[in-house]
XYZ file of C-alpha atoms in Angstrom:
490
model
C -5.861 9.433 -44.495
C -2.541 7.280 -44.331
C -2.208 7.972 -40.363
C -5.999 6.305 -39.636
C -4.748 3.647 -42.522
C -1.356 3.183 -40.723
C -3.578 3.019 -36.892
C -6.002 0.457 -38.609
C -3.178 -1.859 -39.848
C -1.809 -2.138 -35.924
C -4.998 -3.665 -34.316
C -4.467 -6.878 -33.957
C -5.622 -10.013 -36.344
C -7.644 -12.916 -35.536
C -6.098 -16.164 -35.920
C -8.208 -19.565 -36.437
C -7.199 -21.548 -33.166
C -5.214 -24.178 -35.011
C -3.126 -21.594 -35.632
C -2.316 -20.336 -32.523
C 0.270 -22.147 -30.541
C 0.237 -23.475 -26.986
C 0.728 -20.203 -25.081
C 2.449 -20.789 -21.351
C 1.093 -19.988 -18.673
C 1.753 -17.697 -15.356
C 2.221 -20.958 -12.872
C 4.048 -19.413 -9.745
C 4.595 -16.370 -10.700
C 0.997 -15.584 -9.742
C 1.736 -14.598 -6.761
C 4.056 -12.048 -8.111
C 1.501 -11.383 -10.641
C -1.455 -10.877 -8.287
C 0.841 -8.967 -6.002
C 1.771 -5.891 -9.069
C -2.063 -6.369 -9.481
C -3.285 -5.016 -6.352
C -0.937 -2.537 -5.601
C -2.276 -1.003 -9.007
C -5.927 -1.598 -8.116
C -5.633 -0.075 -5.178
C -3.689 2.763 -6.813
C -7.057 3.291 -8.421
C -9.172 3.024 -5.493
C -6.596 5.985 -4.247
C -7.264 7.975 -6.825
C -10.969 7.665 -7.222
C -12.984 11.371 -6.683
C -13.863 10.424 -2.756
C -10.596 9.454 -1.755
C -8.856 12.793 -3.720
C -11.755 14.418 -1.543
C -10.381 13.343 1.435
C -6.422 13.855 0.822
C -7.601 17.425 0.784
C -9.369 17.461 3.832
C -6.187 15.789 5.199
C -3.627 17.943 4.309
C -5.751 20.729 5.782
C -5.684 18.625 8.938
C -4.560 20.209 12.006
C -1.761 17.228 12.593
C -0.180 17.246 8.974
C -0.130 21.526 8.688
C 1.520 21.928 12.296
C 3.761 18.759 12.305
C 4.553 18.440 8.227
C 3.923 21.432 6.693
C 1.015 24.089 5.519
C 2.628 24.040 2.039
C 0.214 22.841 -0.243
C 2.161 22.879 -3.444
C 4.898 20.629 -1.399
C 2.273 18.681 -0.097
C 0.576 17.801 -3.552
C 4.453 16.956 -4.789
C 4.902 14.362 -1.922
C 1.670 12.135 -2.865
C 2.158 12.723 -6.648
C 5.758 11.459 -5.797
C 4.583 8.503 -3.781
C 1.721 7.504 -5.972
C 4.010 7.632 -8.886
C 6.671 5.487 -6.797
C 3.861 2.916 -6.135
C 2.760 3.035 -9.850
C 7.331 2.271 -11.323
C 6.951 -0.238 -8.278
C 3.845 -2.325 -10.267
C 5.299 -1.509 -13.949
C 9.165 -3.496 -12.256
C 6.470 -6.555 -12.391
C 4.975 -6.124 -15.668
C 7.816 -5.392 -17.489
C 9.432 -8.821 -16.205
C 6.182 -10.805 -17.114
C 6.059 -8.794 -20.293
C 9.229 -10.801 -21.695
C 7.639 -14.095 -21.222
C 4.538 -12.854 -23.329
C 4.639 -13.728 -27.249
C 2.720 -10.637 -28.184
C 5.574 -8.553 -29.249
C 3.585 -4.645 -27.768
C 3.379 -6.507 -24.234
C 7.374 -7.475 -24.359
C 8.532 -4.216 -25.672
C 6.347 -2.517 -22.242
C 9.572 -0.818 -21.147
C 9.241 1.502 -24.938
C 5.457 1.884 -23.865
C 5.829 3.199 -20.530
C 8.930 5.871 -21.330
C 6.486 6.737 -24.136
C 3.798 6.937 -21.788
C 5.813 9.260 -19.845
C 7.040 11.334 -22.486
C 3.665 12.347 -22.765
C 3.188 10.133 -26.358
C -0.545 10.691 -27.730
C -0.643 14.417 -27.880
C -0.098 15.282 -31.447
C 2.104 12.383 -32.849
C 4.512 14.122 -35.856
C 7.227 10.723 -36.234
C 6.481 7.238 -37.411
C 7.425 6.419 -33.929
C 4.992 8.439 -32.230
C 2.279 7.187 -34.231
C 2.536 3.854 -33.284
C 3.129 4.726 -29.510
C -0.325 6.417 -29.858
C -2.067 3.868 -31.807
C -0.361 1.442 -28.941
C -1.898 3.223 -25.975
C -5.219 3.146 -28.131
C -5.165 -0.260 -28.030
C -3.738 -0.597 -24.174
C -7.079 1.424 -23.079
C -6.399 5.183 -23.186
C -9.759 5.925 -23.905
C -11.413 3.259 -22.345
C -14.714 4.600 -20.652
C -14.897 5.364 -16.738
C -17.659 1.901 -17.104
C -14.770 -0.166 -19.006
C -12.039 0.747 -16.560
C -14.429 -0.445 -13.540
C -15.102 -3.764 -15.410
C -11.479 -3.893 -15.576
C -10.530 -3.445 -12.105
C -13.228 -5.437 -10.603
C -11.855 -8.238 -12.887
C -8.559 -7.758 -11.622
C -9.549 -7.625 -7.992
C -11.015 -10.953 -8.153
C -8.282 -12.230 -9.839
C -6.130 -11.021 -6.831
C -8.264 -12.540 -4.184
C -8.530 -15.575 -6.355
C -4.778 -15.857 -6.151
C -4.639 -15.023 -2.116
C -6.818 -17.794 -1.769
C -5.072 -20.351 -3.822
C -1.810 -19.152 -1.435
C -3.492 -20.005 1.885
C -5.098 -23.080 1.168
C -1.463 -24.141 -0.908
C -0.341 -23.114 2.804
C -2.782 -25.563 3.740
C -1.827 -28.284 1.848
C 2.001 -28.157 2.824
C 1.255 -28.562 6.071
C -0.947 -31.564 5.783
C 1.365 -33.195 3.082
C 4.522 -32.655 6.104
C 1.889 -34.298 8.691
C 1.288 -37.263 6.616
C 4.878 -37.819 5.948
C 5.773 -37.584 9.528
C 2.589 -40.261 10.511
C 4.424 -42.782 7.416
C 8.124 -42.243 9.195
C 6.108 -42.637 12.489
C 4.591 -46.070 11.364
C 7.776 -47.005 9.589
C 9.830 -46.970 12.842
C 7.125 -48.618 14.967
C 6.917 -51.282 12.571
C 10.903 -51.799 13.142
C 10.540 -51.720 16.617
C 7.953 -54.648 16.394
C 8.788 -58.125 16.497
C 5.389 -59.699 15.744
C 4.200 -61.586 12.990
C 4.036 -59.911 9.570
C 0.486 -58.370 8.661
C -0.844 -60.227 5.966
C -1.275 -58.259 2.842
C -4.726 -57.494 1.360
C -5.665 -59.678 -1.790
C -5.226 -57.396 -5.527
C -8.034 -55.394 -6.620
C -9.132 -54.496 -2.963
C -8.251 -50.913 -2.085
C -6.431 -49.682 0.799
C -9.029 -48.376 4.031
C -8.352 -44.593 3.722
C -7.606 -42.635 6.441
C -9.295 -39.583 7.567
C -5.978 -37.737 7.083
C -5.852 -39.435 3.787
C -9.329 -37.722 2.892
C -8.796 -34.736 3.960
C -5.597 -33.948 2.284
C -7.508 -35.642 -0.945
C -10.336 -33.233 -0.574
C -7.475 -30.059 0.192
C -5.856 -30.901 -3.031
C -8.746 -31.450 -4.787
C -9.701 -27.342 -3.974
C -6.149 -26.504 -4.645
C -7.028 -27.500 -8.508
C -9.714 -25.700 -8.443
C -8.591 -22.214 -7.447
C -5.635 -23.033 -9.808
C -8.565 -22.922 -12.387
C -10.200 -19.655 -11.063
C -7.245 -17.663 -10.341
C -3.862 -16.414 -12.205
C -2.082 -19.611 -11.874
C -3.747 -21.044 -14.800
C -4.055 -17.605 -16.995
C -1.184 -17.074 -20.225
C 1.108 -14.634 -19.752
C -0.078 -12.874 -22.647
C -3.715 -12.336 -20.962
C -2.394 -10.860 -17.131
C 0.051 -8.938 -18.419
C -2.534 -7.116 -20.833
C -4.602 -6.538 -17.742
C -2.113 -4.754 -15.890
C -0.890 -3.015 -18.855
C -4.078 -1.166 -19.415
C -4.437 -1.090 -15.722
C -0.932 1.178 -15.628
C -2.345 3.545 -18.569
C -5.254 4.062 -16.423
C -3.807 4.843 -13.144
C -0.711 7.331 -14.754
C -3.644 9.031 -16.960
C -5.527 9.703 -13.721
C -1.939 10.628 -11.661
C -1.583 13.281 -14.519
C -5.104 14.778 -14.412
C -4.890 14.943 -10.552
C -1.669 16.227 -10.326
C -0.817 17.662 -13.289
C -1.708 20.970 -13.423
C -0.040 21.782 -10.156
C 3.148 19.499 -9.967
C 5.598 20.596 -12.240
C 6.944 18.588 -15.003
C 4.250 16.207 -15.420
C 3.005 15.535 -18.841
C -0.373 16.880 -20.032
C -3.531 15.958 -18.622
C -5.055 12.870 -20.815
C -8.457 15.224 -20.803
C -6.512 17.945 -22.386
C -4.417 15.438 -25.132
C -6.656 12.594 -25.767
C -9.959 13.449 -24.042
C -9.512 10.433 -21.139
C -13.252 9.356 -20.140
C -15.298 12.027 -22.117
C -18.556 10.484 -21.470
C -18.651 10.166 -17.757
C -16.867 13.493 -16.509
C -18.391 13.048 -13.333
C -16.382 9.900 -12.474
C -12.990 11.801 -12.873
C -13.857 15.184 -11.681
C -12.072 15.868 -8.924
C -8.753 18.095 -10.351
C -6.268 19.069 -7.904
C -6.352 21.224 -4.919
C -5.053 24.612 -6.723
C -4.015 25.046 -10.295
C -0.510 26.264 -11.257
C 1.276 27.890 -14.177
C 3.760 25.382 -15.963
C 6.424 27.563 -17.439
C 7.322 26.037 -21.079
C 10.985 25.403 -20.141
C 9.926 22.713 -18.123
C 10.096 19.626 -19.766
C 7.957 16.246 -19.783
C 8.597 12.901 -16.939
C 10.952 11.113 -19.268
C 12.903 7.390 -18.413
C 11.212 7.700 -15.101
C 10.599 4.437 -14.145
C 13.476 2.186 -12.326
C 13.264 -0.509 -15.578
C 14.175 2.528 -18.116
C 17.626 3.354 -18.932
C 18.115 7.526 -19.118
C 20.089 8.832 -22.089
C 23.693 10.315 -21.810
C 22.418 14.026 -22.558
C 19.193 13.547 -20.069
C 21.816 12.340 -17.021
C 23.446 15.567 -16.956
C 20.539 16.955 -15.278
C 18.125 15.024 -13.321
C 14.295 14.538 -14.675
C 11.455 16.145 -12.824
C 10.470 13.022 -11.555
C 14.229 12.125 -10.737
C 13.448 15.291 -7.946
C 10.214 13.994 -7.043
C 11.412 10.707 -6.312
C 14.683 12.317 -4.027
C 12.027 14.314 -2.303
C 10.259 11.227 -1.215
C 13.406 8.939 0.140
C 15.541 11.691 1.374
C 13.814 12.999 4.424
C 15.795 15.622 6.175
C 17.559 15.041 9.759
C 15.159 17.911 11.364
C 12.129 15.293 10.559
C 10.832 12.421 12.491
C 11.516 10.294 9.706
C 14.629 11.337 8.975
C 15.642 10.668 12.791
C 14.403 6.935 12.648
C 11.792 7.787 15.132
C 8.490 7.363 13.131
C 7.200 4.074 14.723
C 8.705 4.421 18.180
C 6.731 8.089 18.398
C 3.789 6.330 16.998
C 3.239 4.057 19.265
C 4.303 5.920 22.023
C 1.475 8.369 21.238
C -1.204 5.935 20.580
C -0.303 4.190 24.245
C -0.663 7.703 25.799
C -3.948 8.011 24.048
C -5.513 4.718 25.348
C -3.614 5.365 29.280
C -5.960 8.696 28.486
C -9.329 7.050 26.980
C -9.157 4.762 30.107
C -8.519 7.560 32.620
C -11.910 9.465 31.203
C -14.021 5.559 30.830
C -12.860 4.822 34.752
C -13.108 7.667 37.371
C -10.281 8.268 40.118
C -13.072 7.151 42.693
C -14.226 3.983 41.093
C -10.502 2.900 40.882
C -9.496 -0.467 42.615
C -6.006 -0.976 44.307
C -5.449 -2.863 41.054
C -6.540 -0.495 38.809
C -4.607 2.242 40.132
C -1.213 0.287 40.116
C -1.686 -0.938 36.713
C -2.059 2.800 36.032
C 0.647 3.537 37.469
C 2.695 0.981 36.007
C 1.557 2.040 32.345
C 2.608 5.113 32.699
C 6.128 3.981 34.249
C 5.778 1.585 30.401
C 5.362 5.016 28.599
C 8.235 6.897 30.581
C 10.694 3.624 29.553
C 9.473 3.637 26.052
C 10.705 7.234 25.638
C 14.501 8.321 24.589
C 16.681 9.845 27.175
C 16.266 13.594 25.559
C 12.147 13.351 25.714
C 12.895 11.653 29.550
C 15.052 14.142 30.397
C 12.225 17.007 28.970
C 9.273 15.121 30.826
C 11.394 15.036 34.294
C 12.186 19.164 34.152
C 8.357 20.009 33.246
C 7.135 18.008 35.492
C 9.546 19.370 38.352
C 8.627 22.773 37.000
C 4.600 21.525 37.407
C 5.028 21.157 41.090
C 7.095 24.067 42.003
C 4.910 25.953 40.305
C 1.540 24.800 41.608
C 2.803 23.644 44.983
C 1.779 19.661 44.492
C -2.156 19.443 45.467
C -3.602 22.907 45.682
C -7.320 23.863 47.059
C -8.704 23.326 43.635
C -7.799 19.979 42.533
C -10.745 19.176 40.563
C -10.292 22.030 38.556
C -7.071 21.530 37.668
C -7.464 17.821 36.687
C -10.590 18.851 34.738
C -8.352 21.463 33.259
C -4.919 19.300 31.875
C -7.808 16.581 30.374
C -8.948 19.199 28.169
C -5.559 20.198 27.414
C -4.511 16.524 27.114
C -7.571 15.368 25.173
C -7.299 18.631 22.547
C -3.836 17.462 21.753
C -4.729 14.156 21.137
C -7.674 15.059 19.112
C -5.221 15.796 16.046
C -2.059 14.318 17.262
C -3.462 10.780 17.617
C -4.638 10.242 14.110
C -1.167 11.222 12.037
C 0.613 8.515 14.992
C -2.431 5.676 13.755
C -1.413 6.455 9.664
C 1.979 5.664 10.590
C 1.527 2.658 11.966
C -1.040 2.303 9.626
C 1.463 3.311 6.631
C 4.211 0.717 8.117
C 1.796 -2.722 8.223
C 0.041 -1.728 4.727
C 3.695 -2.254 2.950
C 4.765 -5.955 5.362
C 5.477 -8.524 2.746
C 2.218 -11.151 4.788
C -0.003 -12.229 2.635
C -2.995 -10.187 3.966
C -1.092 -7.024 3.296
C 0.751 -7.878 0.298
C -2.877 -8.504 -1.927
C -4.268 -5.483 -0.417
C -6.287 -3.620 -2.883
C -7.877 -0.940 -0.722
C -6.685 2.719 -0.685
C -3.603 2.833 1.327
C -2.159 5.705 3.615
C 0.126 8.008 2.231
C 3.723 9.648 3.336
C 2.464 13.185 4.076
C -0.263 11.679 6.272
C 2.211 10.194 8.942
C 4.939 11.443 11.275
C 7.553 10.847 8.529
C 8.049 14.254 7.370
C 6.806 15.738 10.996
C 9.616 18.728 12.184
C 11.166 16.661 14.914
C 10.877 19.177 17.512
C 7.463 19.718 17.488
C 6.393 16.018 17.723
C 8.528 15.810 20.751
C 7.251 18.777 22.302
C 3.413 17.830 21.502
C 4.063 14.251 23.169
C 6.201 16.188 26.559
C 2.874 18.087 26.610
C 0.457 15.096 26.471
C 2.667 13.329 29.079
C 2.947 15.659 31.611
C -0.618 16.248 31.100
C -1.518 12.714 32.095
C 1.221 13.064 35.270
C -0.308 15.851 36.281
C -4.290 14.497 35.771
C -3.102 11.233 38.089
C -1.516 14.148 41.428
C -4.711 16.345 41.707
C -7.375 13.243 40.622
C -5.879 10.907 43.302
């Protein structure tokens, strides 16, 4: 009886609207704003039931269990470690626009999260964890899976509101340093004449515009208007809410992924508060295999990067504190951990289209042309590779023709033979070396990639954890394989 009186005195009161003062507004910071928005909408997209579907089917993928590992329990620790990364990355934003808010829950986010974290909402016993609960009530907890889409949808317009505005404020810069340069132009010509003075037009007749003149009028004139329609003219109070509930949402659905097979997480929200009870089907997915959580294992606490940890908690780090040093410390035996990621990325995908173009364009049909741009792609792909991998190439290939005595009687069959070899490689090397470059342009600060909101490519899907020495020896392979279809083809 007191607790649901206590809960009931914490929602918030209407106030008449002379009452309420002039609240500011985001103004620049949208962009930083729209930015923390994204990254958590598409945290959602990430974590909606198809795309869990699919991390499964990729981490059972040929590429990722040879190259990365066949671990599935390590596997499942490296997203929930990323995703989790992404998620402290978004809640760095809203805590700094929290401040700036006047509603005192939305600047004290930094208690709400470590709360959050803690695992607040299960059985509350303290005055303290009452009022966390009744504050993730409030924040969206048990919003419906229908309410959360509303939200997000909301929030995704917002966000391409807000890329908008940026280009066309691009835009507008331009043209504004055009028409100054024209007015210094006309300025110095004017100097440089020594004509009469033009006579000046009578008062209350208006200047002839310009098409320049016009068209920057018209540029600014959409400028206001996606001012209007996007963050730059929303309180602070208002986007920060948004991506506060947005943050409850996405850890709540992190937890009932992950949960019950990464250790130390807190308990799923289905288990403690009963997170989307009406739609099951919309969050259904659960994690690839289900683990016991020994008891001595305690909670994610002062996780996040804006949370200070307590002297007794430092002593030994958090469970997320070794999730998060999994993530950034990729060992030396890796291809991350070597600083070779991108170079053996896109030294695979060349090799890939040097081998689609090989099968599209027959030896026979070949022009002079044809066959020494060949030839000098492949000399492209032997430059872009390190000495070592050179070095590899040059003894296998050596090896090749000793072996095999150059052209034998059966050349067909033996070029038929390495581009079946070649193309089987390939066929699950190729797509870990396009998430990596895929990975790399998804997190470049332009502005297409920085209000991305669609699902993005995760860590355990590239070359970054990939043992070293079995990328190399997969891409030898696939090279001397194309040498070798080029001797018994030509």
């Amino acid at each position: 009886m007191g607790v649901s009186k206590f809960l009931a005195d914490l929602r918030p009161r209407r106030a008449s609207s002379f009452d309420l003062p002039q609240r500011p507004v985001v103004g620049i910071l949208a962009f930083e704003a729209a930015a923390a928005m994204s990254r958590l909408v598409s945290l959602h997209h990430s974590l909606a039931d198809h795309e869990v579907r699919r991390l499964r089917v990729d981490m059972r993928s040929p590429g990722v269990a040879y190259l990365t590992s066949n671990d599935q329990a390590f596997l499942l620790r490296l997203a929930c470690a990323e995703l989790l990364a992404e998620l402290d990355k978004a809640a760095v934003t809203v805590s700094f626009l929290g401040h700036k808010c006047c509603d005192p829950l939305l600047r004290g986010f930094d208690r709400l999260y470590s709360d959050l974290k803690a695992g607040a909402g299960g059985s509350p016993l303290s005055l303290r964890e009452v009022r966390a609960a009744a504050d993730l009530d409030r924040l969206g907890l048990g919003s419906t899976a229908k309410r959360v889409e509303k939200r997000m949808e909301k929030m995704e317009r917002y966000v391409a509101m807000t890329s908008n505005l940026y280009a066309e404020m691009e835009v507008l810069n331009q043209m504004e340093a055009s028409e100054k340069r024209i007015e210094l132009q006309q300025q110095q010509q004017w100097q440089k004449r020594s004509g009469p003075i033009p006579v000046p037009k009578p008062p209350g007749v208006p200047p002839a515009l310009n098409p320049i003149h016009l068209e920057l009028r018209a540029q600014r004139h959409r400028v206001r208007g996606l001012k209007e329609e996007s963050l730059w003219n929303k309180t602070y109070d208002k986007t920060v809410e948004l991506m506060v509930r947005a943050v409850v949402t996405v850890f709540a659905r992190i937890c009932d992924v992950f949960g019950p097979c990464v250790l130390g997480l807190p308990p799923s929200r289905h288990q403690i508060h009963q997170f989307n009870p009406s739609h099951p089907g919309k969050h259904s997915s659960g994690p690839l295999d289900r683990r016991v959580v020994p008891q001595h294992v305690q909670s994610l606490r002062n996780s996040a990067p804006i949370l200070s940890v307590a002297a007794n908690d430092a002593l030994e780090p958090t469970p997320f504190e070794r999730l998060r040093k999994l993530l950034k410390e990729a060992p030396s035996s890796t291809v991350g951990g070597s600083g070779l990621a991108s170079r053996y990325a896109n030294l695979i995908l060349s090799a890939q289209e040097l081998h689609r173009e090989r099968q599209q364009t027959g030896p026979q049909e070949e022009e002079e042309e044809e066959k020494d741009a060949a030839a000098a792609a492949r000399e492209e792909l032997f430059q872009m590779m390190p000495s070592g991998m050179r070095t590899a190439v040059t003894m296998k290939l050596r090896e090749c023709w000793r072996r095999e005595g150059g052209k034998s009687s059966a050349d067909a069959t033996m070029a038929e033979g390495w581009k079946e070899a070649v193309a089987a490689i390939l066929a699950w090397l190729g797509p870990v070396a396009r998430d990596t470059l895929r990975w790399q342009e998804e997190r470049t600060m332009e502005r297409e990639r920085r209000f991305y909101t669609r699902p993005r490519a995760l860590l355990l899907q590239t070359l970054h954890f990939a043992d070293v020495e079995k990328t190399e020896a997969a891409i030898v392979e696939v090279l001397v394989g194309l040498s070798c279809m080029s001797w018994y083809e030509e």
